[in-house]
C-alpha cells in the first residue's frame, strides 16, 4: 500500500490543486490531501472550512482522503505511513522554495521522498491569492475553482 501526502494551505483549493490531486491519485494507492494550519499566511478560511472545501472538491476521486494537521509535516507523514510528499510545480519561481522545503524534509526524514508533479499548463498561472483578489474585485472566478468552492468564496467576501 503506497500512500502519499499532498500538503498545502488550500485557502481555498483551486483547480490547479485539484489537477495535482488527480495526477497523484493515478500514481499512488492512497493520497491524503493534508490541510495545514499555516498561521504565517493568515488564511481567509478556517482550517475546518478549508478541509471541507477540499473534501467536496475531491469527493469523486476514489483513493483520495482529506485531513488536516498541525506540527511538522514529516511527523504527520510518518504517523500515516506515507512514503511520499506530493507538491505541484507550476513555474521556475516555485522551484527555490520547493527545493529548500524538500531538502529540509529529507534531512528531517530521509526515507520520505518529495515528488513534484506539473499541473496542466492551463493552471500554471493560478494561485489562491490571485483568485481571492479577482473575487474581491468582482471578477469571474468560476474557471479557477472547483464548482463547490465558488459560492463559498463569494459568500466569504460579502
Ligand atoms: N495550482 C494552483 N495553485 C497552486 C498550485 C497548483 N498546482 N500549487 C500551489 N499553488 C499555489 C497556492 O494556491 C498557494 O497560493 P498562495 O500563496 O497565493 O496562497 C501557493 O501556491 C502555495 O500554496 P499551497 O500549495 O497551498 O502550499 P503552501 O506553500 O501554502 O504549503 C506547507 C506549505 C503547508 C506544505 C508547509 O508550510 C508545511 O509543510 N507546513 C507544516 C510545517 C512544517 O513541516 N514545516 C517545515 C517545512 S520544511
Short mmCIF file of N, CA and C and ligand atoms in Angstrom, two decimals:
data_model
loop_
_atom_site.label_atom_id
_atom_site.label_comp_id
_atom_site.label_asym_id
_atom_site.label_seq_id
_atom_site.Cartn_x
_atom_site.Cartn_y
_atom_site.Cartn_z
N UNK A 1 0.86 -1.20 0.00
CA UNK A 1 0.00 0.00 0.00
C UNK A 1 0.89 1.24 0.00
N UNK A 2 0.92 1.98 -1.09
CA UNK A 2 1.76 3.19 -1.16
C UNK A 2 0.90 4.42 -0.96
N UNK A 3 1.21 5.11 0.14
CA UNK A 3 0.42 6.29 0.49
C UNK A 3 1.26 7.55 0.28
N UNK A 4 0.65 8.56 -0.32
CA UNK A 4 1.32 9.86 -0.48
C UNK A 4 0.51 10.94 0.21
N UNK A 5 1.22 11.95 0.72
CA UNK A 5 0.56 13.10 1.35
C UNK A 5 0.67 14.28 0.40
N UNK A 6 -0.43 14.96 0.18
CA UNK A 6 -0.38 16.20 -0.60
C UNK A 6 -0.72 17.35 0.36
N UNK A 7 0.30 18.02 0.90
CA UNK A 7 0.04 19.06 1.90
C UNK A 7 -0.08 20.45 1.27
N UNK A 8 -0.78 21.32 1.97
CA UNK A 8 -0.87 22.71 1.49
C UNK A 8 -1.77 23.50 2.40
N UNK A 9 -1.83 24.80 2.13
CA UNK A 9 -2.72 25.66 2.91
C UNK A 9 -4.14 25.58 2.33
N UNK A 10 -4.22 25.49 1.02
CA UNK A 10 -5.51 25.33 0.33
C UNK A 10 -6.53 26.39 0.77
N UNK A 11 -6.16 27.65 0.57
CA UNK A 11 -7.02 28.76 1.05
C UNK A 11 -7.56 29.61 -0.09
N UNK A 12 -8.47 29.14 -0.91
CA UNK A 12 -9.06 27.80 -0.93
C UNK A 12 -8.35 26.93 -1.97
N UNK A 13 -8.77 25.66 -2.01
CA UNK A 13 -8.30 24.75 -3.07
C UNK A 13 -8.69 25.33 -4.43
N UNK A 14 -7.77 25.24 -5.40
CA UNK A 14 -8.06 25.73 -6.76
C UNK A 14 -8.11 24.54 -7.73
N UNK A 15 -8.45 24.84 -8.97
CA UNK A 15 -8.43 23.78 -10.00
C UNK A 15 -7.02 23.25 -10.22
N UNK A 16 -6.03 24.09 -9.95
CA UNK A 16 -4.63 23.65 -10.08
C UNK A 16 -4.30 22.59 -9.04
N UNK A 17 -4.72 22.83 -7.79
CA UNK A 17 -4.50 21.83 -6.73
C UNK A 17 -5.25 20.53 -7.08
N UNK A 18 -6.48 20.69 -7.56
CA UNK A 18 -7.30 19.52 -7.89
C UNK A 18 -6.62 18.69 -8.99
N UNK A 19 -6.06 19.38 -9.97
CA UNK A 19 -5.35 18.73 -11.06
C UNK A 19 -4.18 17.88 -10.51
N UNK A 20 -3.46 18.43 -9.54
CA UNK A 20 -2.34 17.69 -8.94
C UNK A 20 -2.86 16.48 -8.15
N UNK A 21 -3.95 16.66 -7.41
CA UNK A 21 -4.51 15.55 -6.62
C UNK A 21 -4.94 14.41 -7.55
N UNK A 22 -5.52 14.75 -8.68
CA UNK A 22 -5.97 13.72 -9.64
C UNK A 22 -4.75 12.97 -10.21
N UNK A 23 -3.71 13.73 -10.58
CA UNK A 23 -2.50 13.09 -11.11
C UNK A 23 -1.87 12.16 -10.07
N UNK A 24 -1.81 12.64 -8.82
CA UNK A 24 -1.20 11.83 -7.75
C UNK A 24 -2.01 10.57 -7.50
N UNK A 25 -3.33 10.68 -7.62
CA UNK A 25 -4.19 9.52 -7.33
C UNK A 25 -3.96 8.39 -8.33
N UNK A 26 -3.43 8.73 -9.51
CA UNK A 26 -3.15 7.69 -10.51
C UNK A 26 -1.81 7.00 -10.23
N UNK A 27 -0.99 7.60 -9.39
CA UNK A 27 0.35 7.05 -9.14
C UNK A 27 0.47 6.29 -7.82
N UNK A 28 -0.42 6.61 -6.87
CA UNK A 28 -0.32 6.01 -5.53
C UNK A 28 -1.61 5.27 -5.20
N UNK A 29 -1.51 4.32 -4.25
CA UNK A 29 -2.71 3.58 -3.84
C UNK A 29 -3.66 4.51 -3.08
N UNK A 30 -3.05 5.37 -2.26
CA UNK A 30 -3.87 6.30 -1.46
C UNK A 30 -3.17 7.66 -1.43
N UNK A 31 -3.96 8.72 -1.60
CA UNK A 31 -3.42 10.09 -1.50
C UNK A 31 -4.20 10.79 -0.38
N UNK A 32 -3.45 11.34 0.57
CA UNK A 32 -4.11 12.09 1.65
C UNK A 32 -3.82 13.57 1.42
N UNK A 33 -4.86 14.32 1.12
CA UNK A 33 -4.68 15.78 1.00
C UNK A 33 -4.73 16.32 2.42
N UNK A 34 -3.63 16.95 2.83
CA UNK A 34 -3.48 17.35 4.24
C UNK A 34 -3.46 18.88 4.35
N UNK A 35 -4.48 19.40 4.97
CA UNK A 35 -4.64 20.85 5.09
C UNK A 35 -3.87 21.35 6.31
N UNK A 36 -2.92 22.26 6.06
CA UNK A 36 -2.06 22.76 7.14
C UNK A 36 -2.67 24.00 7.79
N UNK A 37 -2.40 24.12 9.07
CA UNK A 37 -2.86 25.30 9.81
C UNK A 37 -2.29 26.58 9.18
N UNK A 38 -0.98 26.66 9.08
CA UNK A 38 -0.22 27.76 8.45
C UNK A 38 -0.59 29.18 8.91
N UNK A 39 -0.34 29.54 10.19
CA UNK A 39 -0.66 30.88 10.69
C UNK A 39 0.13 31.98 9.98
N UNK A 40 1.28 31.62 9.36
CA UNK A 40 2.07 32.63 8.62
C UNK A 40 1.27 33.27 7.50
N UNK A 41 0.33 32.51 6.94
CA UNK A 41 -0.42 33.02 5.79
C UNK A 41 -1.71 33.74 6.18
N UNK A 42 -2.10 33.69 7.45
CA UNK A 42 -3.38 34.28 7.88
C UNK A 42 -4.51 33.94 6.89
N UNK A 43 -4.87 32.67 6.82
CA UNK A 43 -5.86 32.26 5.81
C UNK A 43 -7.23 32.93 5.96
N UNK A 44 -7.89 33.11 4.83
CA UNK A 44 -9.24 33.69 4.81
C UNK A 44 -10.23 32.68 5.39
N UNK A 45 -10.07 31.40 5.03
CA UNK A 45 -10.96 30.35 5.52
C UNK A 45 -10.30 29.65 6.72
N UNK A 46 -11.13 29.23 7.68
CA UNK A 46 -10.60 28.47 8.82
C UNK A 46 -10.10 27.12 8.32
N UNK A 47 -9.36 26.44 9.17
CA UNK A 47 -8.83 25.13 8.78
C UNK A 47 -9.98 24.16 8.47
N UNK A 48 -11.03 24.23 9.29
CA UNK A 48 -12.18 23.31 9.06
C UNK A 48 -12.86 23.64 7.73
N UNK A 49 -13.01 24.94 7.45
CA UNK A 49 -13.64 25.32 6.17
C UNK A 49 -12.78 24.86 4.99
N UNK A 50 -11.46 25.05 5.11
CA UNK A 50 -10.58 24.65 4.00
C UNK A 50 -10.64 23.14 3.78
N UNK A 51 -10.68 22.43 4.89
CA UNK A 51 -10.76 20.97 4.79
C UNK A 51 -12.08 20.54 4.14
N UNK A 52 -13.19 21.18 4.54
CA UNK A 52 -14.49 20.85 3.96
C UNK A 52 -14.51 21.13 2.45
N UNK A 53 -13.91 22.27 2.07
CA UNK A 53 -13.91 22.63 0.65
C UNK A 53 -13.07 21.64 -0.17
N UNK A 54 -11.96 21.18 0.42
CA UNK A 54 -11.15 20.17 -0.27
C UNK A 54 -11.97 18.88 -0.39
N UNK A 55 -12.63 18.49 0.72
CA UNK A 55 -13.42 17.23 0.70
C UNK A 55 -14.49 17.26 -0.39
N UNK A 56 -15.19 18.39 -0.48
CA UNK A 56 -16.24 18.48 -1.51
C UNK A 56 -15.64 18.41 -2.91
N UNK A 57 -14.44 18.97 -3.07
CA UNK A 57 -13.82 19.04 -4.40
C UNK A 57 -13.26 17.69 -4.87
N UNK A 58 -12.84 16.84 -3.92
CA UNK A 58 -12.21 15.56 -4.32
C UNK A 58 -13.14 14.36 -4.10
N UNK A 59 -14.40 14.64 -3.81
CA UNK A 59 -15.31 13.55 -3.40
C UNK A 59 -15.44 12.44 -4.46
N UNK A 60 -15.21 12.77 -5.72
CA UNK A 60 -15.36 11.76 -6.77
C UNK A 60 -14.08 10.98 -7.06
N UNK A 61 -13.00 11.31 -6.37
CA UNK A 61 -11.76 10.57 -6.62
C UNK A 61 -11.64 9.50 -5.53
N UNK A 62 -11.72 8.26 -5.96
CA UNK A 62 -11.90 7.14 -5.04
C UNK A 62 -10.81 7.01 -3.96
N UNK A 63 -9.55 7.15 -4.37
CA UNK A 63 -8.46 6.86 -3.43
C UNK A 63 -7.86 8.12 -2.80
N UNK A 64 -8.65 9.20 -2.76
CA UNK A 64 -8.15 10.43 -2.13
C UNK A 64 -8.93 10.70 -0.85
N UNK A 65 -8.19 10.89 0.23
CA UNK A 65 -8.79 11.25 1.53
C UNK A 65 -8.34 12.64 1.90
N UNK A 66 -9.05 13.24 2.84
CA UNK A 66 -8.71 14.61 3.25
C UNK A 66 -8.59 14.66 4.76
N UNK A 67 -7.58 15.39 5.22
CA UNK A 67 -7.42 15.57 6.66
C UNK A 67 -6.78 16.94 6.90
N UNK A 68 -6.58 17.27 8.17
CA UNK A 68 -5.78 18.45 8.48
C UNK A 68 -4.73 18.04 9.49
N UNK A 69 -3.71 18.86 9.61
CA UNK A 69 -2.64 18.51 10.56
C UNK A 69 -2.01 19.77 11.13
N UNK A 70 -1.45 19.60 12.34
CA UNK A 70 -0.65 20.64 12.98
C UNK A 70 0.75 20.07 13.13
N UNK A 71 1.69 20.92 13.37
CA UNK A 71 3.04 20.42 13.62
C UNK A 71 3.78 20.13 12.33
N UNK A 72 4.84 19.35 12.47
CA UNK A 72 5.70 19.07 11.32
C UNK A 72 5.04 18.12 10.33
N UNK A 73 5.18 18.46 9.06
CA UNK A 73 4.65 17.60 8.00
C UNK A 73 5.26 16.20 8.06
N UNK A 74 6.57 16.13 8.29
CA UNK A 74 7.21 14.79 8.30
C UNK A 74 6.65 13.92 9.42
N UNK A 75 6.31 14.52 10.56
CA UNK A 75 5.75 13.73 11.67
C UNK A 75 4.38 13.19 11.28
N UNK A 76 3.60 14.06 10.64
CA UNK A 76 2.28 13.61 10.21
C UNK A 76 2.43 12.49 9.16
N UNK A 77 3.36 12.71 8.21
CA UNK A 77 3.57 11.70 7.15
C UNK A 77 3.96 10.35 7.76
N UNK A 78 4.85 10.39 8.76
CA UNK A 78 5.27 9.14 9.40
C UNK A 78 4.08 8.46 10.09
N UNK A 79 3.23 9.28 10.73
CA UNK A 79 2.11 8.72 11.50
C UNK A 79 1.11 7.97 10.62
N UNK A 80 1.08 8.32 9.32
CA UNK A 80 0.15 7.60 8.42
C UNK A 80 0.89 6.67 7.46
N UNK A 81 2.18 6.46 7.75
CA UNK A 81 2.99 5.54 6.93
C UNK A 81 3.13 5.97 5.48
N UNK A 82 3.19 7.26 5.24
CA UNK A 82 3.31 7.73 3.85
C UNK A 82 4.75 7.52 3.37
N UNK A 83 4.87 7.25 2.06
CA UNK A 83 6.23 7.10 1.50
C UNK A 83 6.62 8.33 0.69
N UNK A 84 5.67 9.22 0.43
CA UNK A 84 6.00 10.38 -0.41
C UNK A 84 5.16 11.61 -0.06
N UNK A 85 5.78 12.76 -0.32
CA UNK A 85 5.07 14.04 -0.23
C UNK A 85 4.87 14.49 -1.68
N UNK A 86 3.68 14.91 -1.99
CA UNK A 86 3.39 15.43 -3.34
C UNK A 86 3.36 16.95 -3.28
N UNK A 87 4.01 17.60 -4.23
CA UNK A 87 3.88 19.04 -4.36
C UNK A 87 3.74 19.37 -5.85
N UNK A 88 3.06 20.46 -6.14
CA UNK A 88 2.90 20.90 -7.53
C UNK A 88 4.00 21.90 -7.87
N UNK A 89 4.51 21.83 -9.08
CA UNK A 89 5.47 22.82 -9.56
C UNK A 89 4.86 23.51 -10.76
N UNK A 90 4.58 24.79 -10.62
CA UNK A 90 3.92 25.49 -11.72
C UNK A 90 4.91 26.19 -12.64
N UNK A 91 5.94 26.77 -12.04
CA UNK A 91 6.88 27.57 -12.83
C UNK A 91 8.21 27.58 -12.10
N UNK A 92 9.23 28.13 -12.76
CA UNK A 92 10.56 28.18 -12.16
C UNK A 92 10.51 28.91 -10.81
N UNK A 93 9.63 29.89 -10.71
CA UNK A 93 9.53 30.68 -9.47
C UNK A 93 9.15 29.82 -8.26
N UNK A 94 8.49 28.70 -8.47
CA UNK A 94 8.15 27.81 -7.35
C UNK A 94 9.38 27.04 -6.86
N UNK A 95 10.39 26.94 -7.74
CA UNK A 95 11.45 25.96 -7.50
C UNK A 95 12.25 26.21 -6.23
N UNK A 96 12.65 27.47 -6.01
CA UNK A 96 13.57 27.74 -4.91
C UNK A 96 12.98 27.34 -3.55
N UNK A 97 11.75 27.77 -3.31
CA UNK A 97 11.08 27.44 -2.05
C UNK A 97 10.86 25.93 -1.93
N UNK A 98 10.44 25.33 -3.04
CA UNK A 98 10.16 23.89 -3.02
C UNK A 98 11.43 23.08 -2.78
N UNK A 99 12.53 23.51 -3.39
CA UNK A 99 13.80 22.82 -3.26
C UNK A 99 14.26 22.86 -1.80
N UNK A 100 14.13 24.04 -1.19
CA UNK A 100 14.51 24.21 0.21
C UNK A 100 13.66 23.30 1.11
N UNK A 101 12.35 23.31 0.84
CA UNK A 101 11.44 22.52 1.66
C UNK A 101 11.73 21.01 1.50
N UNK A 102 11.95 20.60 0.26
CA UNK A 102 12.21 19.17 0.00
C UNK A 102 13.48 18.71 0.72
N UNK A 103 14.52 19.54 0.66
CA UNK A 103 15.78 19.13 1.29
C UNK A 103 15.67 19.15 2.81
N UNK A 104 14.93 20.12 3.34
CA UNK A 104 14.73 20.16 4.80
C UNK A 104 13.92 18.94 5.25
N UNK A 105 12.87 18.64 4.52
CA UNK A 105 12.07 17.46 4.89
C UNK A 105 12.89 16.18 4.77
N UNK A 106 13.79 16.14 3.79
CA UNK A 106 14.65 14.95 3.63
C UNK A 106 15.61 14.82 4.81
N UNK A 107 16.12 15.99 5.26
CA UNK A 107 17.02 15.98 6.42
C UNK A 107 16.26 15.45 7.65
N UNK A 108 15.00 15.91 7.79
CA UNK A 108 14.21 15.51 8.96
C UNK A 108 13.75 14.06 8.88
N UNK A 109 13.56 13.58 7.65
CA UNK A 109 13.02 12.21 7.48
C UNK A 109 13.54 11.65 6.15
N UNK A 110 14.75 11.06 6.17
CA UNK A 110 15.40 10.65 4.92
C UNK A 110 14.60 9.65 4.08
N UNK A 111 13.75 8.85 4.72
CA UNK A 111 13.05 7.82 3.93
C UNK A 111 11.80 8.34 3.21
N UNK A 112 11.47 9.61 3.44
CA UNK A 112 10.28 10.20 2.80
C UNK A 112 10.72 10.98 1.55
N UNK A 113 10.23 10.59 0.38
CA UNK A 113 10.61 11.30 -0.85
C UNK A 113 9.61 12.41 -1.16
N UNK A 114 10.08 13.49 -1.76
CA UNK A 114 9.15 14.51 -2.27
C UNK A 114 9.03 14.31 -3.78
N UNK A 115 7.80 14.24 -4.25
CA UNK A 115 7.54 14.02 -5.67
C UNK A 115 6.85 15.26 -6.23
N UNK A 116 7.43 15.83 -7.28
CA UNK A 116 6.84 17.03 -7.89
C UNK A 116 6.05 16.67 -9.13
N UNK A 117 4.87 17.22 -9.22
CA UNK A 117 4.03 16.99 -10.39
C UNK A 117 3.71 18.34 -11.03
N UNK A 118 3.69 18.37 -12.35
CA UNK A 118 3.34 19.60 -13.06
C UNK A 118 1.85 19.62 -13.37
N UNK A 119 1.15 20.69 -12.98
CA UNK A 119 -0.27 20.74 -13.35
C UNK A 119 -0.42 21.02 -14.84
N UNK A 120 -1.60 20.80 -15.36
CA UNK A 120 -1.88 21.17 -16.74
C UNK A 120 -1.50 22.64 -16.95
N UNK A 121 -0.98 22.95 -18.14
CA UNK A 121 -0.47 24.31 -18.36
C UNK A 121 -1.56 25.37 -18.18
N UNK A 122 -2.82 24.96 -18.33
CA UNK A 122 -3.88 25.97 -18.18
C UNK A 122 -4.03 26.44 -16.73
N UNK A 123 -3.35 25.77 -15.79
CA UNK A 123 -3.45 26.18 -14.39
C UNK A 123 -2.15 26.78 -13.84
N UNK A 124 -1.15 26.92 -14.70
CA UNK A 124 0.17 27.30 -14.16
C UNK A 124 0.21 28.73 -13.63
N UNK A 125 -0.74 29.56 -14.02
CA UNK A 125 -0.70 30.96 -13.58
C UNK A 125 -1.64 31.22 -12.39
N UNK A 126 -2.30 30.18 -11.89
CA UNK A 126 -3.26 30.37 -10.79
C UNK A 126 -2.55 30.28 -9.45
N UNK A 127 -2.92 31.13 -8.53
CA UNK A 127 -2.67 30.80 -7.12
C UNK A 127 -3.85 31.32 -6.30
N UNK A 128 -3.95 30.88 -5.07
CA UNK A 128 -5.14 31.19 -4.27
C UNK A 128 -5.26 32.69 -4.02
N UNK A 129 -4.13 33.38 -3.81
CA UNK A 129 -4.17 34.83 -3.52
C UNK A 129 -4.76 35.60 -4.70
N UNK A 130 -4.31 35.27 -5.90
CA UNK A 130 -4.79 35.97 -7.10
C UNK A 130 -6.28 35.73 -7.31
N UNK A 131 -6.71 34.49 -7.09
CA UNK A 131 -8.13 34.17 -7.29
C UNK A 131 -8.99 34.94 -6.26
N UNK A 132 -8.48 35.03 -5.02
CA UNK A 132 -9.24 35.78 -3.99
C UNK A 132 -9.32 37.26 -4.37
N UNK A 133 -8.23 37.80 -4.92
CA UNK A 133 -8.24 39.21 -5.31
C UNK A 133 -9.24 39.46 -6.44
N UNK A 134 -9.25 38.56 -7.42
CA UNK A 134 -10.19 38.72 -8.53
C UNK A 134 -11.63 38.67 -8.00
N UNK A 135 -11.88 37.74 -7.08
CA UNK A 135 -13.23 37.61 -6.50
C UNK A 135 -13.60 38.88 -5.73
N UNK A 136 -12.67 39.38 -4.96
CA UNK A 136 -12.91 40.59 -4.16
C UNK A 136 -13.27 41.77 -5.04
N UNK A 137 -12.67 41.82 -6.24
CA UNK A 137 -12.89 42.95 -7.15
C UNK A 137 -14.02 42.68 -8.13
N UNK A 138 -14.77 41.60 -7.89
CA UNK A 138 -15.97 41.33 -8.69
C UNK A 138 -15.72 40.60 -9.99
N UNK A 139 -14.52 40.07 -10.20
CA UNK A 139 -14.22 39.33 -11.43
C UNK A 139 -14.79 37.93 -11.41
N UNK A 140 -14.75 37.30 -12.58
CA UNK A 140 -15.31 35.94 -12.72
C UNK A 140 -14.27 34.91 -12.25
N UNK A 141 -14.67 34.03 -11.33
CA UNK A 141 -13.70 33.09 -10.75
C UNK A 141 -14.03 31.62 -11.04
N UNK A 142 -15.17 31.42 -11.73
CA UNK A 142 -15.66 30.04 -11.92
C UNK A 142 -14.65 29.12 -12.60
N UNK A 143 -13.82 29.67 -13.48
CA UNK A 143 -12.90 28.80 -14.22
C UNK A 143 -11.63 28.46 -13.43
N UNK A 144 -11.45 29.07 -12.26
CA UNK A 144 -10.23 28.82 -11.48
C UNK A 144 -10.46 27.87 -10.31
N UNK A 145 -11.71 27.70 -9.92
CA UNK A 145 -12.00 26.98 -8.68
C UNK A 145 -12.93 25.80 -8.92
N UNK A 146 -12.79 24.74 -8.10
CA UNK A 146 -13.77 23.65 -8.18
C UNK A 146 -15.17 24.23 -7.94
N UNK A 147 -16.15 23.62 -8.61
CA UNK A 147 -17.52 24.15 -8.57
C UNK A 147 -18.01 24.42 -7.15
N UNK A 148 -17.71 23.48 -6.24
CA UNK A 148 -18.23 23.60 -4.87
C UNK A 148 -17.66 24.82 -4.13
N UNK A 149 -16.49 25.26 -4.55
CA UNK A 149 -15.80 26.32 -3.79
C UNK A 149 -16.34 27.72 -4.13
N UNK A 150 -16.80 27.90 -5.38
CA UNK A 150 -17.17 29.24 -5.87
C UNK A 150 -18.17 29.95 -4.96
N UNK A 151 -19.32 29.33 -4.61
CA UNK A 151 -20.28 30.06 -3.76
C UNK A 151 -19.72 30.40 -2.38
N UNK A 152 -18.87 29.52 -1.84
CA UNK A 152 -18.29 29.78 -0.50
C UNK A 152 -17.38 31.01 -0.53
N UNK A 153 -16.59 31.13 -1.59
CA UNK A 153 -15.68 32.28 -1.66
C UNK A 153 -16.49 33.57 -1.84
N UNK A 154 -17.50 33.51 -2.70
CA UNK A 154 -18.33 34.71 -2.92
C UNK A 154 -18.98 35.13 -1.61
N UNK A 155 -19.52 34.17 -0.86
CA UNK A 155 -20.19 34.45 0.41
C UNK A 155 -19.20 35.02 1.43
N UNK A 156 -18.01 34.44 1.48
CA UNK A 156 -16.99 34.86 2.45
C UNK A 156 -16.58 36.31 2.22
N UNK A 157 -16.61 36.73 0.97
CA UNK A 157 -16.11 38.07 0.65
C UNK A 157 -17.21 39.14 0.68
N UNK A 158 -18.44 38.74 1.00
CA UNK A 158 -19.56 39.71 1.04
C UNK A 158 -19.35 40.73 2.15
N1 LIG B 1 -2.23 25.11 -8.83
C1 LIG B 1 -2.58 26.31 -8.43
N2 LIG B 1 -2.04 26.94 -7.39
C2 LIG B 1 -1.10 26.29 -6.71
C3 LIG B 1 -0.67 25.01 -7.07
C4 LIG B 1 -1.28 24.41 -8.18
N3 LIG B 1 -0.96 23.21 -8.62
N4 LIG B 1 0.29 24.63 -6.23
C5 LIG B 1 0.47 25.64 -5.38
N5 LIG B 1 -0.37 26.64 -5.67
C6 LIG B 1 -0.43 27.95 -5.03
C7 LIG B 1 -1.40 28.03 -3.91
O1 LIG B 1 -2.64 28.50 -4.35
C8 LIG B 1 -0.72 28.97 -2.96
O2 LIG B 1 -1.00 30.29 -3.32
P1 LIG B 1 -0.98 31.47 -2.24
O3 LIG B 1 0.44 31.54 -1.73
O4 LIG B 1 -1.39 32.63 -3.04
O5 LIG B 1 -1.95 31.09 -1.17
C9 LIG B 1 0.75 28.68 -3.19
O6 LIG B 1 0.85 28.21 -4.50
C10 LIG B 1 1.31 27.58 -2.34
O7 LIG B 1 0.29 27.04 -1.55
P2 LIG B 1 -0.02 25.56 -1.22
O8 LIG B 1 0.20 24.67 -2.38
O9 LIG B 1 -1.34 25.52 -0.60
O10 LIG B 1 1.11 25.19 -0.21
P3 LIG B 1 1.82 26.05 0.86
O11 LIG B 1 3.11 26.52 0.25
O12 LIG B 1 0.93 27.06 1.47
O13 LIG B 1 2.07 24.87 1.90
C11 LIG B 1 3.17 23.63 3.59
C12 LIG B 1 3.22 24.84 2.66
C13 LIG B 1 1.86 23.55 4.34
C14 LIG B 1 3.35 22.37 2.78
C15 LIG B 1 4.37 23.82 4.55
O14 LIG B 1 4.25 25.09 5.15
C16 LIG B 1 4.39 22.76 5.63
O15 LIG B 1 4.81 21.65 5.39
N6 LIG B 1 3.94 23.13 6.85
C17 LIG B 1 3.95 22.23 8.02
C18 LIG B 1 5.06 22.61 8.99
C19 LIG B 1 6.39 22.05 8.53
O16 LIG B 1 6.61 20.86 8.46
N7 LIG B 1 7.31 22.99 8.21
C20 LIG B 1 8.62 22.64 7.72
C21 LIG B 1 8.61 22.53 6.21
S1 LIG B 1 10.20 22.18 5.59
#
